[in-house]
Coordinates of C-alpha atoms in Angstrom, one line a residue:
Chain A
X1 CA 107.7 73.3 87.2
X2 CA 106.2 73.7 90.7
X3 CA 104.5 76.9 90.4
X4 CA 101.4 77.8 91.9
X5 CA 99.0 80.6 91.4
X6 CA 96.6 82.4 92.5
X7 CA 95.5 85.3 89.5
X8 CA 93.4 87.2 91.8
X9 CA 95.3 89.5 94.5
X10 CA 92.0 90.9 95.6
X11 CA 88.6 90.0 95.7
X12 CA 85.1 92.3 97.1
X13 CA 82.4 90.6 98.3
X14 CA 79.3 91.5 99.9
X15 CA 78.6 90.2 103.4
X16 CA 76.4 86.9 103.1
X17 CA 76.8 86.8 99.6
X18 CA 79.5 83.6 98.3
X19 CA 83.3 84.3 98.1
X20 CA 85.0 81.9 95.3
X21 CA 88.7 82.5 95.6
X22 CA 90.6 80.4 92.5
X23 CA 93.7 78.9 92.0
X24 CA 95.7 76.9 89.2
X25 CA 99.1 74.6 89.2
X26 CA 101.0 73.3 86.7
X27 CA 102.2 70.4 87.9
X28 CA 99.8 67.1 88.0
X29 CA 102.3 65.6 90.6
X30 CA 100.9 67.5 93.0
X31 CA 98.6 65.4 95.3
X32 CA 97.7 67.4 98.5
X33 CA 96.1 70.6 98.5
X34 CA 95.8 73.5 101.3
X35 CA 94.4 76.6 101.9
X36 CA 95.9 78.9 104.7
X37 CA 94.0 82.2 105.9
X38 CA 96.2 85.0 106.9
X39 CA 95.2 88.1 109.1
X40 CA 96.9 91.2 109.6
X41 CA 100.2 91.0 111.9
X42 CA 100.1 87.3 112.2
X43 CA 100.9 84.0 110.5
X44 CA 99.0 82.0 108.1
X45 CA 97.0 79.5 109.6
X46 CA 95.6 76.4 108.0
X47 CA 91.7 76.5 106.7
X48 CA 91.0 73.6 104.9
X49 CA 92.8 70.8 102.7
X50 CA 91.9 68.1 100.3
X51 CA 93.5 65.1 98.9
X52 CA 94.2 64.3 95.1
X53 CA 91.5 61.6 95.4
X54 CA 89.0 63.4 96.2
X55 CA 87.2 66.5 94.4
X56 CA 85.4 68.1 97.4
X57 CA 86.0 68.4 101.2
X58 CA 83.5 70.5 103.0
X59 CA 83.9 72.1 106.7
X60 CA 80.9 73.8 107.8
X61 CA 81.0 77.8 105.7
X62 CA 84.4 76.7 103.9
X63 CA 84.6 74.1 100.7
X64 CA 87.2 73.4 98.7
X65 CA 86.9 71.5 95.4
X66 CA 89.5 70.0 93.1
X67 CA 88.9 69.9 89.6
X68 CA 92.5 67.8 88.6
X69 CA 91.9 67.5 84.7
X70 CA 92.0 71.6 85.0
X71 CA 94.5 71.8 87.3
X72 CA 92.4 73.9 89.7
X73 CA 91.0 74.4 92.6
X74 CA 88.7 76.5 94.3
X75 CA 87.7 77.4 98.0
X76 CA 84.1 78.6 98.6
X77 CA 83.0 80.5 101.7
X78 CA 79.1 80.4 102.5
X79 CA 78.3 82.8 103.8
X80 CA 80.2 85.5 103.8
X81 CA 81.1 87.0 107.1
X82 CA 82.9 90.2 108.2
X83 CA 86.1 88.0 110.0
X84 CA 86.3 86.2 107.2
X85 CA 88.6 89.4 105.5
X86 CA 92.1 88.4 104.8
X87 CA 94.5 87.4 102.5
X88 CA 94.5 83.8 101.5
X89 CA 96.8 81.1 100.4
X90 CA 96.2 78.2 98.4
X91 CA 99.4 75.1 98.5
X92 CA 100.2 72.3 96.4
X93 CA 102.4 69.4 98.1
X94 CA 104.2 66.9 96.2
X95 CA 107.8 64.8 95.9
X96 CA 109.8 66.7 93.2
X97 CA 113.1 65.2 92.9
X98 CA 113.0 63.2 95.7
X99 CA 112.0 65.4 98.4
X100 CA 108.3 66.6 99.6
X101 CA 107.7 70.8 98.9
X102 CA 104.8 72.4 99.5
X103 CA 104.5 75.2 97.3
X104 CA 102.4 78.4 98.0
X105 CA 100.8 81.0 95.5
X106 CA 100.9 84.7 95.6
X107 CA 97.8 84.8 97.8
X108 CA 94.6 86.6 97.7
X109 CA 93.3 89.4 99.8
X110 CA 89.5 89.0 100.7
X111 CA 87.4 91.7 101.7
X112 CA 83.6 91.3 103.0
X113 CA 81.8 94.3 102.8
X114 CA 79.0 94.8 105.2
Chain B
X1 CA 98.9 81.2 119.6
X2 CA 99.6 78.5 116.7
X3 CA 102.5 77.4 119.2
X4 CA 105.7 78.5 117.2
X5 CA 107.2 81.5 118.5
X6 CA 109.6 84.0 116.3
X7 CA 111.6 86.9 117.9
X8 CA 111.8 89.8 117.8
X9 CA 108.7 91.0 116.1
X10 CA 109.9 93.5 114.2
X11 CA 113.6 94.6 113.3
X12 CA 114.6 97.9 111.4
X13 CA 118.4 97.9 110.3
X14 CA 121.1 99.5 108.3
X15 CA 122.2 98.2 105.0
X16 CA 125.4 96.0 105.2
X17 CA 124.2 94.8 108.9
X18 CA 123.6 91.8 109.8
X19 CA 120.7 90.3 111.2
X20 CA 119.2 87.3 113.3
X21 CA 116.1 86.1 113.6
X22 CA 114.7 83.3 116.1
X23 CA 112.3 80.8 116.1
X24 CA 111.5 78.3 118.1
X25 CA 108.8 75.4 117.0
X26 CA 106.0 74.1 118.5
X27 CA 106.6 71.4 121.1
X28 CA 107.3 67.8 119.4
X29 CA 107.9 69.0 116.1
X30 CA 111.0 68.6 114.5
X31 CA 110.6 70.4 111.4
X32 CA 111.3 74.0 110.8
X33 CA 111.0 75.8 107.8
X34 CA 111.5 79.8 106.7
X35 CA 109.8 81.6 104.0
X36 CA 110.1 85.3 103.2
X37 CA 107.2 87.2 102.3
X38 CA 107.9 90.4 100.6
X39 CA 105.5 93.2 99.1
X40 CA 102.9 91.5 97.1
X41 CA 105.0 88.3 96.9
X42 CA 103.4 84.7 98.1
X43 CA 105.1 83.2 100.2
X44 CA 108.5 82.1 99.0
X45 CA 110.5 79.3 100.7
X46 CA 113.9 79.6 102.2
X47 CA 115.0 76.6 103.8
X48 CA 114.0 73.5 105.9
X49 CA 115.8 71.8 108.8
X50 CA 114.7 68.3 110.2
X51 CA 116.1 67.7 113.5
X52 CA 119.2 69.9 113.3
X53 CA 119.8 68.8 109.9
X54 CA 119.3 70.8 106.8
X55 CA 116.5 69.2 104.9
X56 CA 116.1 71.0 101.8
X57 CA 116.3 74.4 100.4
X58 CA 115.1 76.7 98.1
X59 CA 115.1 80.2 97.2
X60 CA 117.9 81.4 99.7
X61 CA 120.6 83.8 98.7
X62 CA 124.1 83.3 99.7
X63 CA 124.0 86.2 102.3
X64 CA 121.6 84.1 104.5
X65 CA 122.4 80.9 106.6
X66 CA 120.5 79.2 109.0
X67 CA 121.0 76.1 111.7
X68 CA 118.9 74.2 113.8
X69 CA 119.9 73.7 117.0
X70 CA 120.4 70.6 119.7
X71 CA 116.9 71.6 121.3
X72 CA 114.8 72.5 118.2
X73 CA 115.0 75.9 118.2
X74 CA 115.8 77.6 114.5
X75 CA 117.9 80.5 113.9
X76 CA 118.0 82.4 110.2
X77 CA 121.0 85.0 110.0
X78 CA 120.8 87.4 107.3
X79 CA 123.7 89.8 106.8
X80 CA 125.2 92.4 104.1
X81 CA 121.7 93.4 104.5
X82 CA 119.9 95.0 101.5
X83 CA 116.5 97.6 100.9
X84 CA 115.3 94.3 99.1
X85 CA 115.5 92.2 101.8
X86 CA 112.9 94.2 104.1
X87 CA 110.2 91.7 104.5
X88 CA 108.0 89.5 106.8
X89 CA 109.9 86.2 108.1
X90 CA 107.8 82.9 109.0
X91 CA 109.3 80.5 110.2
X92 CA 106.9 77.5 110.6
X93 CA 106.9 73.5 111.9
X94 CA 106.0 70.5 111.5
X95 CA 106.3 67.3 113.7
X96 CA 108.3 65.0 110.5
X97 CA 110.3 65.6 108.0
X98 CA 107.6 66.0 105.0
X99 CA 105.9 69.2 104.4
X100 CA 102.7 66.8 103.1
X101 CA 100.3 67.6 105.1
X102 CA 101.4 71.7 105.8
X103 CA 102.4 73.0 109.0
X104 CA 101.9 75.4 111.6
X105 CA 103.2 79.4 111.1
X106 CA 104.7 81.7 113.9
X107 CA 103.7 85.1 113.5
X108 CA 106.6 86.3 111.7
X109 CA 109.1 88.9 112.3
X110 CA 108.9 91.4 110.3
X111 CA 112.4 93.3 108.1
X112 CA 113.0 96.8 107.4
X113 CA 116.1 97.4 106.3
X114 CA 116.9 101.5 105.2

């Protein structure tokens, strides 16, 4: 089972106010973690990642924790800002029958309200 | 500009057509992977070559094919084209063979078949 998931296809928040976007996998052979941002028109492009040894990376507005017993990780945005609308990915890579797959969830669309 | 480019942009086509879409990775990777993103779907993997070699594959119906070519570049044919198969194309790369640490998207051409 490699799924990945991401229960939330939209999420509201208020501009300078915290966005927590969630997402769960199944599998505990997972051991690298991603989040992608995607805008309108283009491609996802890579936000922030963590390890499985670790349970919190930070860069500057973005943080992304790992909570492995649960299976779950989170990525926090403080604060909120405008730009930061989008739909985002979260992606679990790990060696599944011999091979490396990163696996993506169903993404969640972000809006900042002003 | 994230460095991997994907012609054309858009494509609208019949049913029962065939199809090709390009990509070509960014410079030193050898990697190149396509997913298909349909209407409220995540992003669901198609197929990954490693330095004109098919790597590993996943959800990719019979009707589509793909090769990587002698200077990098990726093509993904798609034919007896369906409605279902209207959707957004990434193709993304990676400079080795593992997907561990994610990898850069084009900007996706995007499907509509009627």
């Amino acid at each position: 089972d490699q799924q990945v998931k991401q229960n939330s296809p939209s999420l509201s928040v208020q501009e300078g106010r915290i966005s927590i976007l969630n997402c769960d996998y199944t599998n505990s052979m997972f051991d690298y973690f991603l989040w992608y941002k995607k805008y309108p028109a283009e491609g996802p492009t890579f936000l922030i990642s963590i390890s499985s040894i670790k349970d919190k990376n930070e860069d500057g507005r973005f943080t992304v924790f790992l909570n492995k017993s649960a299976k779950h990780l989170s990525l926090h945005i403080v604060p909120s800002q405008p730009g930061d609308s989008a739909v985002y990915f979260c992606a679990a890579s790990g060696r599944f029958q011999g091979a490396q797959k990163l696996v993506f969830g169903q993404g969640t669309r972000l809006t900042i309200n002003p | 500009d994230s460095g991997v480019t994907q012609t054309p942009k858009h494509l609208i086509t019949a049913t029962g057509q065939r199809v090709t879409l390009r990509c070509s990775p960014r410079s030193g990777d050898l990697s190149v992977y396509w997913y298909q993103q349909s209407l409220d779907q995540g992003l669901q993997f198609l197929i990954q070559y490693y330095n004109g070699e098919e790597r590993a594959k996943g959800n990719i119906l019979e009707r589509f094919s793909a090769q990587q070519f002698p200077d990098l570049h990726s093509e993904l044919n798609l034919s007896s084209l369906e409605l279902g198969d209207s959707a957004l194309y990434f193709c993304a790369s990676s400079v080795g063979g593992q997907p561990t640490y994610g990898y850069t998207f084009g900007s996706g051409t995007r499907l509509t078949v009627v």
